Coordinates of C-alpha atoms and ligand atoms in Angstrom, one line a residue:
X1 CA -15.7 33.0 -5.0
X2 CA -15.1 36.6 -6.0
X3 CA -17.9 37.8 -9.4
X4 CA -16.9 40.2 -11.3
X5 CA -18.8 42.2 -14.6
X6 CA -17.0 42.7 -17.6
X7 CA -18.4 45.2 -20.3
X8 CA -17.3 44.9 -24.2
X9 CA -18.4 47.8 -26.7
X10 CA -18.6 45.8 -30.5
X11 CA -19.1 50.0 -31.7
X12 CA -16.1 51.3 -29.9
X13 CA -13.0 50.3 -32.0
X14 CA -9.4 50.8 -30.5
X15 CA -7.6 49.4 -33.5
X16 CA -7.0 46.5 -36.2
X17 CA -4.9 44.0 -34.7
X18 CA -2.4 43.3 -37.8
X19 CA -1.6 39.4 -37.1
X20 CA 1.8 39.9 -37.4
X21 CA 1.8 41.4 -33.4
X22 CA 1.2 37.6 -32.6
X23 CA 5.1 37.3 -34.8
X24 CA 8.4 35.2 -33.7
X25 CA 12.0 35.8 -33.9
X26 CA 14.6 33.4 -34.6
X27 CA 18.7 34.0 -34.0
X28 CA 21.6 32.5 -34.9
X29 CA 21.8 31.4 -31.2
X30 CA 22.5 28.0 -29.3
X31 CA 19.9 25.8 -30.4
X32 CA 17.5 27.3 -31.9
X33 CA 18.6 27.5 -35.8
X34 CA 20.7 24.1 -35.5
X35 CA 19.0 21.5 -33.8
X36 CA 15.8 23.6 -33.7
X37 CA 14.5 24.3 -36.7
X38 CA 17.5 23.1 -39.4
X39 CA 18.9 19.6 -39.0
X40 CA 20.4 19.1 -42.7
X41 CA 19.1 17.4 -45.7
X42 CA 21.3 14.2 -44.7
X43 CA 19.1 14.1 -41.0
X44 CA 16.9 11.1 -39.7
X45 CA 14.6 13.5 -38.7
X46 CA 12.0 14.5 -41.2
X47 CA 12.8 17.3 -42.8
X48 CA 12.0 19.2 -45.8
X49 CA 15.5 20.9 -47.5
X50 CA 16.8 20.3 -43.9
X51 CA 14.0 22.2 -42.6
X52 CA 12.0 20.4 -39.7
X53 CA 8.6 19.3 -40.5
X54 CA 7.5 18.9 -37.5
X55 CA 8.6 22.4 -36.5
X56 CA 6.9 23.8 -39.7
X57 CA 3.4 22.5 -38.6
X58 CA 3.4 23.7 -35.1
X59 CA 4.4 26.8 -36.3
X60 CA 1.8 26.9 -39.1
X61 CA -0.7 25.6 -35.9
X62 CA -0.3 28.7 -34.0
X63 CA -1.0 31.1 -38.0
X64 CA 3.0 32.1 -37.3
X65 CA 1.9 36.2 -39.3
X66 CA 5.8 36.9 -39.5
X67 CA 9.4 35.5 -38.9
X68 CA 12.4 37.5 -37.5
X69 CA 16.0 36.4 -38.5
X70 CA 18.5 35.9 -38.5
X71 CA 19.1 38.1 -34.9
X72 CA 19.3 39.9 -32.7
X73 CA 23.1 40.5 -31.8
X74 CA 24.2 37.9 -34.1
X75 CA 22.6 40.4 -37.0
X76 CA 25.0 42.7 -36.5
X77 CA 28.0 40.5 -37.1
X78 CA 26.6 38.4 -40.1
X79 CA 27.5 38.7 -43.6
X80 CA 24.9 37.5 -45.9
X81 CA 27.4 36.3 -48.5
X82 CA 29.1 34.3 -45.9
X83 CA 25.3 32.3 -46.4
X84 CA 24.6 31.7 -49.9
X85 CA 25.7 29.3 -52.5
X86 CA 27.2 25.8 -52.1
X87 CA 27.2 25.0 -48.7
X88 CA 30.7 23.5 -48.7
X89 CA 32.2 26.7 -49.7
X90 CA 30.3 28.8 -47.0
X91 CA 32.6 31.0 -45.0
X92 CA 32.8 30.1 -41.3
X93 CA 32.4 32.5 -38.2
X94 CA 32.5 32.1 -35.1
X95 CA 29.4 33.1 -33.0
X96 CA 31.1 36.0 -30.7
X97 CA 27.6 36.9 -28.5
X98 CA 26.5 33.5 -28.4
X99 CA 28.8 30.8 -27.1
X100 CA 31.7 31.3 -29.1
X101 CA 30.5 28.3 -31.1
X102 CA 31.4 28.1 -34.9
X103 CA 29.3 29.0 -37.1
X104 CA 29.1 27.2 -40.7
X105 CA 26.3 29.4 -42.5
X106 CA 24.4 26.1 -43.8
X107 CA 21.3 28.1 -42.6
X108 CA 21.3 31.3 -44.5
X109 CA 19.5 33.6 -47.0
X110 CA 17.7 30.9 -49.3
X111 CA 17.3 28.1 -46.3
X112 CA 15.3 31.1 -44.2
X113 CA 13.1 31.9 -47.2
X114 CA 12.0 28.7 -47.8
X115 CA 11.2 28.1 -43.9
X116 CA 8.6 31.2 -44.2
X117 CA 7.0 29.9 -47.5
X118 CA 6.6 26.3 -46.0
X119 CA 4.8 28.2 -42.8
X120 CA 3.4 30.9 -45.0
X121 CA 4.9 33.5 -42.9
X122 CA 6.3 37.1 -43.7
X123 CA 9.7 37.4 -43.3
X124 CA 11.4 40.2 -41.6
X125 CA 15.0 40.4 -42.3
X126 CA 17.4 42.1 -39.5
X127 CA 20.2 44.1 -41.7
X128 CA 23.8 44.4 -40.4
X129 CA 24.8 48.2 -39.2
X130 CA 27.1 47.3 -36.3
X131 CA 29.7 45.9 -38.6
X132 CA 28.7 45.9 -41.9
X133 CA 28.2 48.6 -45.1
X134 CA 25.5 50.3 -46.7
X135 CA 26.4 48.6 -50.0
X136 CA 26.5 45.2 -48.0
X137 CA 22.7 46.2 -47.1
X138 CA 21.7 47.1 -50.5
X139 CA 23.2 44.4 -52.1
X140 CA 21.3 42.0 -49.5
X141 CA 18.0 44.0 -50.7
X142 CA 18.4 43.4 -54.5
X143 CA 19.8 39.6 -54.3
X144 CA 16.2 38.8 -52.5
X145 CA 13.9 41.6 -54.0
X146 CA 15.1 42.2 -57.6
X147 CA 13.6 40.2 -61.1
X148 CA 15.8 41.3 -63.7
X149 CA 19.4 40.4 -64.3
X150 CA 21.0 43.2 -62.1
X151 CA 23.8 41.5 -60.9
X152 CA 22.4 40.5 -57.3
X153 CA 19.6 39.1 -59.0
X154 CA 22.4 36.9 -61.5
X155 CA 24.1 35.4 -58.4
X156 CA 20.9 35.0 -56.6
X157 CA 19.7 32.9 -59.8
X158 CA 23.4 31.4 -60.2
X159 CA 22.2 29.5 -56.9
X160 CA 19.3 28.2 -57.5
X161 CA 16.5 30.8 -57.2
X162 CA 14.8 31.6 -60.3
X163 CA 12.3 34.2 -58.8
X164 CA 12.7 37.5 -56.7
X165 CA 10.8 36.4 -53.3
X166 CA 8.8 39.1 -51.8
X167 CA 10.3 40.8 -48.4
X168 CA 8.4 43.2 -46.8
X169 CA 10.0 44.2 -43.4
X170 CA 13.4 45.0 -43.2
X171 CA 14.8 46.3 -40.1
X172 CA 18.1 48.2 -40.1
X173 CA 20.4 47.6 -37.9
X174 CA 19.7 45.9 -34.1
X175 CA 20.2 46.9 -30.8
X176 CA 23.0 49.6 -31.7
X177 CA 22.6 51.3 -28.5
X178 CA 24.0 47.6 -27.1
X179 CA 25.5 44.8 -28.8
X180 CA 25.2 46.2 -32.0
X181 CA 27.5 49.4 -32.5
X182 CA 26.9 50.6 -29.0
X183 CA 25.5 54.2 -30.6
X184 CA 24.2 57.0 -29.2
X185 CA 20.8 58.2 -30.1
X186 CA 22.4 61.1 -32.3
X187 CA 25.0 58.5 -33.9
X188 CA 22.4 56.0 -34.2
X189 CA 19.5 58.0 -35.9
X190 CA 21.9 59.5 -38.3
X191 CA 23.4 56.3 -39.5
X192 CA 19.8 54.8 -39.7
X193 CA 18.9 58.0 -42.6
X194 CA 22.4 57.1 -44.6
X195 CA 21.6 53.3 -44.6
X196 CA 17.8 53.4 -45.5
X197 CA 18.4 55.4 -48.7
X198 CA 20.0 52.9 -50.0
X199 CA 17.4 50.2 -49.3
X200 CA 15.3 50.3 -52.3
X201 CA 12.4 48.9 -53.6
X202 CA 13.4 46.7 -56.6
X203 CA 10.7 44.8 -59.2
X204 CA 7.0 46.1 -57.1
X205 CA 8.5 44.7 -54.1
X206 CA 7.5 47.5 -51.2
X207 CA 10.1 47.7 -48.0
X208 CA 8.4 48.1 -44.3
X209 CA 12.0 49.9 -43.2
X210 CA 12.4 49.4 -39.6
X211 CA 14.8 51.1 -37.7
X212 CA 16.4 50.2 -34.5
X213 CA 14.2 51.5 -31.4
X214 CA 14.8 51.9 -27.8
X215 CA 15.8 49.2 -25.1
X216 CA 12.6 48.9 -22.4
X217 CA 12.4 52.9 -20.7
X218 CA 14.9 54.2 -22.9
X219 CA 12.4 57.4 -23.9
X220 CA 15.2 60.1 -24.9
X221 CA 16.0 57.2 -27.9
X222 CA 12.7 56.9 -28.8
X223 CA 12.7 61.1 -28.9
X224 CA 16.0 61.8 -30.8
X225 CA 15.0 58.7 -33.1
X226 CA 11.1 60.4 -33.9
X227 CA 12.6 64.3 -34.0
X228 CA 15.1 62.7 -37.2
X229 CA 12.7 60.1 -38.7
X230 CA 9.6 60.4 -41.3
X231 CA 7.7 58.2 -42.4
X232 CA 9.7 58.1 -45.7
X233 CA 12.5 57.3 -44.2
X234 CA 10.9 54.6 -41.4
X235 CA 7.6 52.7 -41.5
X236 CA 8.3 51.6 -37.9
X237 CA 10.9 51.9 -35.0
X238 CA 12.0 48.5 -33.0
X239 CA 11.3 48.5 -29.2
X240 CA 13.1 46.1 -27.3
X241 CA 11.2 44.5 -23.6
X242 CA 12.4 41.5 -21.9
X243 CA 10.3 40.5 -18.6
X244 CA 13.0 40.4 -16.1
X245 CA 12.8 41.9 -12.8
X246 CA 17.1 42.3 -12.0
X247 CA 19.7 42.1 -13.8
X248 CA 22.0 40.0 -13.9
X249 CA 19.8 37.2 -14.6
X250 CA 19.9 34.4 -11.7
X251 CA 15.8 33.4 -11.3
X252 CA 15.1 29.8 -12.6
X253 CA 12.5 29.4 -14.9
X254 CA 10.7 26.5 -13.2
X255 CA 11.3 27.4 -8.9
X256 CA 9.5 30.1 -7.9
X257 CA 7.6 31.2 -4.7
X258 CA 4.7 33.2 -4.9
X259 CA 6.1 36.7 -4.5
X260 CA 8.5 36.0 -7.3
X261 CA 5.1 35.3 -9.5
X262 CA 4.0 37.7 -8.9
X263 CA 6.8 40.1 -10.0
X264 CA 6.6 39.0 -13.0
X265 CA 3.0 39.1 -13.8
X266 CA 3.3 42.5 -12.5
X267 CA 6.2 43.3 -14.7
X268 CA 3.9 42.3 -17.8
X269 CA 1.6 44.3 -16.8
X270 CA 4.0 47.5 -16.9
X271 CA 3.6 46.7 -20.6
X272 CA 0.6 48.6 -20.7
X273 CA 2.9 51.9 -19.1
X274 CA 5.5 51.2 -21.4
X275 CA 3.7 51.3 -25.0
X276 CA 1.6 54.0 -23.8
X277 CA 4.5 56.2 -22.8
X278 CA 6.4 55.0 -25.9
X279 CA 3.1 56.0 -27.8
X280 CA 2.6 59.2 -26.2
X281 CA 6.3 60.3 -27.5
X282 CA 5.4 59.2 -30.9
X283 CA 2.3 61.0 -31.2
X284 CA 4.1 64.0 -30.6
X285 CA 6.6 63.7 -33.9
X286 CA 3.6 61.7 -36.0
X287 CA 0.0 62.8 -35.3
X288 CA -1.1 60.8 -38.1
X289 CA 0.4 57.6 -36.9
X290 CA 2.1 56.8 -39.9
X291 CA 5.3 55.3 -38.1
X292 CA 4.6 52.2 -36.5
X293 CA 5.3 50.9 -33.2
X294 CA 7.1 47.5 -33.5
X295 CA 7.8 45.3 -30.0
X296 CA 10.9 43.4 -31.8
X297 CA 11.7 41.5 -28.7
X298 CA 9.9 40.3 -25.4
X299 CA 9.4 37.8 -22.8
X300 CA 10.4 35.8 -19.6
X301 CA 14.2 35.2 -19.8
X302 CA 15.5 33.4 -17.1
X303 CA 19.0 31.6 -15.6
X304 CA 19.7 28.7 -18.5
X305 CA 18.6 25.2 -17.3
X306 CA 21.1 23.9 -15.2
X307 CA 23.8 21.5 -17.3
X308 CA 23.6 23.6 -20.2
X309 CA 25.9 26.2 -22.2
X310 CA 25.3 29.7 -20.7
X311 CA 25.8 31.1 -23.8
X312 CA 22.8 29.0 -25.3
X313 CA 19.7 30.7 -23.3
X314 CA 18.3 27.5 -23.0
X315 CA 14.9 27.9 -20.3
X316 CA 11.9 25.8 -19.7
X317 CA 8.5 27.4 -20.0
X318 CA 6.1 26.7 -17.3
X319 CA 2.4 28.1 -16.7
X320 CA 4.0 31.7 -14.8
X321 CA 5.3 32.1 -19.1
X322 CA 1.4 31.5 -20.2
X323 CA -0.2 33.6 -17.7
X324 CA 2.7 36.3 -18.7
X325 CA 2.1 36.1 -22.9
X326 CA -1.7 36.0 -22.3
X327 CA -1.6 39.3 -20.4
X328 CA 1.2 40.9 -22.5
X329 CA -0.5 39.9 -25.7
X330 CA -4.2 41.6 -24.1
X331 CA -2.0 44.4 -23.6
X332 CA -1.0 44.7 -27.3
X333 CA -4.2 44.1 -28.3
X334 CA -5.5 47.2 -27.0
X335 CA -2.4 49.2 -28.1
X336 CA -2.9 47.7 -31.6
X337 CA -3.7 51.5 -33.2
X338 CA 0.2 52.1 -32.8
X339 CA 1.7 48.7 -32.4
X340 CA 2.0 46.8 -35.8
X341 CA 4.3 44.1 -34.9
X342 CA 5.5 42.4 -32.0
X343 CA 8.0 39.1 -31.8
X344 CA 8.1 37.2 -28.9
X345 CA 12.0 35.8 -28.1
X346 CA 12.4 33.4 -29.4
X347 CA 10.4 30.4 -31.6
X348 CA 12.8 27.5 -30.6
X349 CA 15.3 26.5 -27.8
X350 CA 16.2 30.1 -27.0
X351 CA 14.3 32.2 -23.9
X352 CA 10.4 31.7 -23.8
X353 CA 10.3 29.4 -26.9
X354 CA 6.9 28.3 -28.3
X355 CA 8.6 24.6 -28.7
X356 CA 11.7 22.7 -27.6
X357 CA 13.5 20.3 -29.1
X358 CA 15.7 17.0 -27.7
X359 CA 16.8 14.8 -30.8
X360 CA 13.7 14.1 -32.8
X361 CA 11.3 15.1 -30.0
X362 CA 9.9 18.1 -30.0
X363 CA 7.2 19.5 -27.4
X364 CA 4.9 22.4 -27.6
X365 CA 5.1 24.9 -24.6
X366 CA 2.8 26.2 -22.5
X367 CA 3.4 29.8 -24.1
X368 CA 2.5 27.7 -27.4
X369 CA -0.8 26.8 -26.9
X370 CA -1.6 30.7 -25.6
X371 CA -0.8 31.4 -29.0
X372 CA -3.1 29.2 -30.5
X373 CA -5.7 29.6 -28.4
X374 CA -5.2 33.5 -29.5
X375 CA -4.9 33.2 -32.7
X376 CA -8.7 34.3 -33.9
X377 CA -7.4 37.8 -32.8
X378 CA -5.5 38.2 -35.8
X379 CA -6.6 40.4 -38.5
X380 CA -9.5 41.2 -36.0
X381 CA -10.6 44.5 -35.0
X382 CA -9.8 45.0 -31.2
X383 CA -12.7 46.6 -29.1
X384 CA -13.0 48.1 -26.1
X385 CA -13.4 45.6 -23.1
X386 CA -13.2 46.5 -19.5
X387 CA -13.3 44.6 -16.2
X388 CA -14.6 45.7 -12.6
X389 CA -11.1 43.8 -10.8
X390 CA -9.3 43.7 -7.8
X391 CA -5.1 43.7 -7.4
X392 CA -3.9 40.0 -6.2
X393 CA -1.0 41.7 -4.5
X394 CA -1.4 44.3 -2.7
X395 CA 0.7 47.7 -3.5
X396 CA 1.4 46.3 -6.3
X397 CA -0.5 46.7 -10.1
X398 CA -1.4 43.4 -10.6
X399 CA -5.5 43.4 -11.4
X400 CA -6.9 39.4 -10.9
X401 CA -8.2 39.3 -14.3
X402 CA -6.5 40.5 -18.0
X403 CA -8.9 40.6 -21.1
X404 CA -8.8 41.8 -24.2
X405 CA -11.5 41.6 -26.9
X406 CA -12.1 41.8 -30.8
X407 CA -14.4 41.6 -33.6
X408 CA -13.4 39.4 -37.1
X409 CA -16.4 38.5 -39.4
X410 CA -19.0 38.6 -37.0
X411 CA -17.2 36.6 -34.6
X412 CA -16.2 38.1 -31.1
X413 CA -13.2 36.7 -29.3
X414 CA -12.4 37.7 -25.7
X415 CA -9.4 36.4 -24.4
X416 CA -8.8 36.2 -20.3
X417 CA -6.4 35.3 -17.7
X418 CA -6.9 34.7 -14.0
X419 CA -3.4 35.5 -13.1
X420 CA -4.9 34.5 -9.1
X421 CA -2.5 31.1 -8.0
X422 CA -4.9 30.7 -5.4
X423 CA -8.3 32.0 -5.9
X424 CA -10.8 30.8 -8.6
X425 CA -13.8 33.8 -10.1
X426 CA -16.4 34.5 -11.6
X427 CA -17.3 36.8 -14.5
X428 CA -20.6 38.1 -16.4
X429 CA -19.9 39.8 -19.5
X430 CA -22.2 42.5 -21.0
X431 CA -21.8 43.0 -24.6
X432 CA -22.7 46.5 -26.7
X433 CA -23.6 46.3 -29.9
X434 CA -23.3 42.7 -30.6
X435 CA -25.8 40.1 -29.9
X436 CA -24.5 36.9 -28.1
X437 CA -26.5 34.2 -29.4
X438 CA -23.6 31.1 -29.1
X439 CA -20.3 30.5 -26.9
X440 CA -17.7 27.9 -27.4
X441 CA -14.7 28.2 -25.0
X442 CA -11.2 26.8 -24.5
X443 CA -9.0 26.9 -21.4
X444 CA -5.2 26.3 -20.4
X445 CA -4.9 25.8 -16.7
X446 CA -2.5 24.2 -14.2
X447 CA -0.8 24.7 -11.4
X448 CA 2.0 27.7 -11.9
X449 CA 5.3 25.4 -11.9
X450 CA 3.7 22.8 -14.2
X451 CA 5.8 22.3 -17.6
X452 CA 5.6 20.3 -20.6
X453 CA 8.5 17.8 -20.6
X454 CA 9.8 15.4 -23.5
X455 CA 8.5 12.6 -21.4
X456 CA 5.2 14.2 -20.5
X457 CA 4.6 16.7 -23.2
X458 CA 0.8 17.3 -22.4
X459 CA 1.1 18.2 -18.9
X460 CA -0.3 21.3 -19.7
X461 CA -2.4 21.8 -23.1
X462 CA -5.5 23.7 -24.5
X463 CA -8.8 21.8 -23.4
X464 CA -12.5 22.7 -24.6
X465 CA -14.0 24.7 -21.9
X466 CA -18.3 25.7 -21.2
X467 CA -19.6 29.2 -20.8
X468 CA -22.9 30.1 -21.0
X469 CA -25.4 32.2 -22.3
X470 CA -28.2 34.2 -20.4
X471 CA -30.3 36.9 -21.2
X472 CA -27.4 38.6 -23.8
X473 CA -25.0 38.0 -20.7
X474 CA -22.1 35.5 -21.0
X475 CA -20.9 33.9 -17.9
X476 CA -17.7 32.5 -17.4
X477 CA -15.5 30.9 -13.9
X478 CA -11.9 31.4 -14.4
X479 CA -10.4 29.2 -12.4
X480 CA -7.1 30.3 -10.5
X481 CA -4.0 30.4 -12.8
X482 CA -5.9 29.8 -16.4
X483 CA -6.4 31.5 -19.6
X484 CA -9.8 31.0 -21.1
X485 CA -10.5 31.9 -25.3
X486 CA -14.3 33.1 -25.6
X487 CA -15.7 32.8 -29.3
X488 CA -18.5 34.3 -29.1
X489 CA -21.2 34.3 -32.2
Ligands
AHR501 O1 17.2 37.4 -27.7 C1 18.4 37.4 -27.2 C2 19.2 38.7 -27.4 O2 18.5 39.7 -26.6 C3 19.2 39.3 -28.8 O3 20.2 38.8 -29.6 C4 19.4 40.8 -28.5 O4 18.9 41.6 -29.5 C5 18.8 41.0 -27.1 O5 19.6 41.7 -26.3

């Protein structure tokens, strides 16, 4: 079995990790709105307002930091008005990106603000630039934000809502180099500056402006967006990085060979490339960091499971997505100086989903319980960690074992993945500046294909784990294809 020595520095901070970089993103797409998190007051399934409870405690299981709605592309082609008041006058659209399936707006402004205050998430609202107005926008920010009896604030009270609610990210516009307005940078970047100056901060209530960043490698965006932005104008810019090795899309989520793995782990870890160089330009335009990295959308997407609507992104999530999210979210925690946010696509029944639904069943994911076995990283202070490693395939970047490690009230959590299918190790674990005197330890491990069905929903699951202490060392076997959480005290 191959041994390997890990150091971790408790004195040498790289950055707070603000929980909301372990934050979700829900769209008006498919399955995952209807069905997945809103069945309607009138449903058998337990529900609060139409809301799914049982969707609202696995989200509040994993400390779900923030929300993302309602897109995504659909964001660029949703009215907010169409959303509000009685639901039998809502105005119908049809769902252009996704499916062509009608949409009735019975989930909408006040229906997504009560699912965050159920979880006890932030919200982070995706504004319309594509095809909407700047007054539409504004209007939007006063009818959620504003107390007194400005007129937005009178209809917003008209239906039902006494009390401004709080909404702190706002992101402006999605995508518009794509689906949303297909923009150049230029185009883009001065439409961003119109629109933002008219998002205002009504009754105390402080806007975390976002504006639309670059797709993946895109650099020259993220360059003509930093030359034209300050930190006035945007308190973060919206990267976009799906783990996909060619496009079109035609790998199943659930066969795989090896090599194909293996792409993909090595794909997550380009993450590491991609934030840096992304960083790098940033740092150039803001020195003082004041503009914020934010990863609006990532993971695996794969070929829909067969028998379903294309249109839906339906995918099943096996232990390749785990061992992806537990390197990707190492990744951010050591880029958590820069990165403030990052939402992983998407919470329910759409791409690398934390649960999925079937009727009134609803399973937790293998991606789910990396999550939750993460979630002591939040609000923690990330420190330096390093691991003497080998690459698992050869030319290629993909180093055995991921780890990332941080510091939170005198707790230390290290968080590692033996991306290895085949090969089981070994690892001792030095720690600087913070004395090891206790270990508890959980573990997610199966073989890669292995998948949570609605039949067999525990196939794969978080299990307590052992790890040892010895002379200020802790020890540790990863076996092949596992995640281990290390809570050290
Ligand atoms: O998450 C699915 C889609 O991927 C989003 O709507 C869009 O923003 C991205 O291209």
């Amino acid at each position: 079995m191959k041994k390997f020595s890990m150091l971790v520095n408790a004195n040498d901070k790289l950055g707070h990790i603000n929980p909301e970089i372990y934050g979700h993103f829900s769209e008006h797409l498919g399955r995952c709105i209807y069905e997945g998190i809103y069945v309607g007051e009138d449903s058998d399934i337990p529900n609060i307002h139409g809301l799914r409870k049982d969707i609202i405690d696995a989200f509040k299981q994993i400390r779900m930091p923030v929300l993302r709605w309602p897109g995504g592309c659909f964001a660029d082609e949703y009215h907010w008005m169409d959303g509000i008041g009685p639901k039998e006058n809502r105005k119908k659209l049809i769902n252009t990106n996704w499916g062509g399936v009608t949409e009735d707006n019975s989930f909408g402004t006040h229906e997504f603000m009560e699912l965050c205050e159920l979880v006890g998430c932030e919200p982070y609202i995706n504004g319309n630039v594509g095809s909407g107005t700047v007054r539409e926008m504004s209007e939007w920010i006063e009818y959620m934000t504003r107390e007194d009896g400005s007129p937005m604030a009178e209809l917003r009270r008209a239906n039902g809502r006494e009390k401004a609610w709080k909404v702190k990210y706002f992101g402006v516009g999605n995508e518009n180099w794509g689906c949303g307005g297909m923009m150049r940078p230029q185009y883009y970047v001065d439409k961003y500056r119109d629109f933002q100056a008219y998002c205002k901060n009504h009754s105390g209530n402080h806007l975390y402006k976002i504006a639309c960043g670059p797709s993946g490698s895109d650099y020259n965006w993220m360059e003509v967006l930093m030359q034209n932005l300050t930190p006035d104008m945007a308190s973060g810019v919206d990267l976009h990085n799906y783990t996909v090795p060619v496009w079109p899309i035609t790998d199943s989520a659930t066969e795989f060979d090896a090599d194909k793995y293996y792409d993909y782990v090595n794909l997550a870890y380009g993450m590491d490339t991609l934030l840096t160089r992304h960083t790098e330009i940033m740092n150039k335009y803001d020195p003082d960091g004041k503009i914020k990295l934010v990863l609006g959308e990532w993971g695996c997407w794969y070929a829909v499971e067969p028998g379903t609507n294309p249109g839906f992104l339906y995918q099943q999530n096996t232990m390749r997505d785990a061992i992806v999210a537990a390197v990707e979210l190492n990744i951010f925690n050591r880029h958590s100086d820069r990165l403030a946010m990052a939402n992983l696509a998407q919470a329910v029944n759409v791409l690398q989903s934390v649960v999925l639904t079937e009727g009134d069943k609803m399973i937790k994911t293998p991606t789910f319980h990396i999550f939750d076995m993460y979630k002591e990283h939040q609000g923690a202070d990330a420190v330096y960690c390093q691991t003497e490693n080998v690459n698992v395939k050869e030319g290629k970047n993909t180093p055995m074992v991921s780890s990332s490690a941080s510091v939170k009230d005198g707790r230390m959590t290290i968080t590692l993945a033996n991306v290895d299918i085949d090969e089981d190790c070994e690892l001792s674990i030095s720690l600087h500046g913070f004395k090891a005197q206790k270990v508890s330890a959980r573990i997610l491990t199966a073989e890669v294909h292995t998948y949570n069905t609605f039949d067999n929903p525990e196939n794969v699951k978080a299990q307590d784990y052992s790890a040892t202490i010895a002379d200020g060392m802790v020890n540790v076997s990863l076996p092949a294809c596992s995640v281990v959480e290390l809570v050290v005290e």
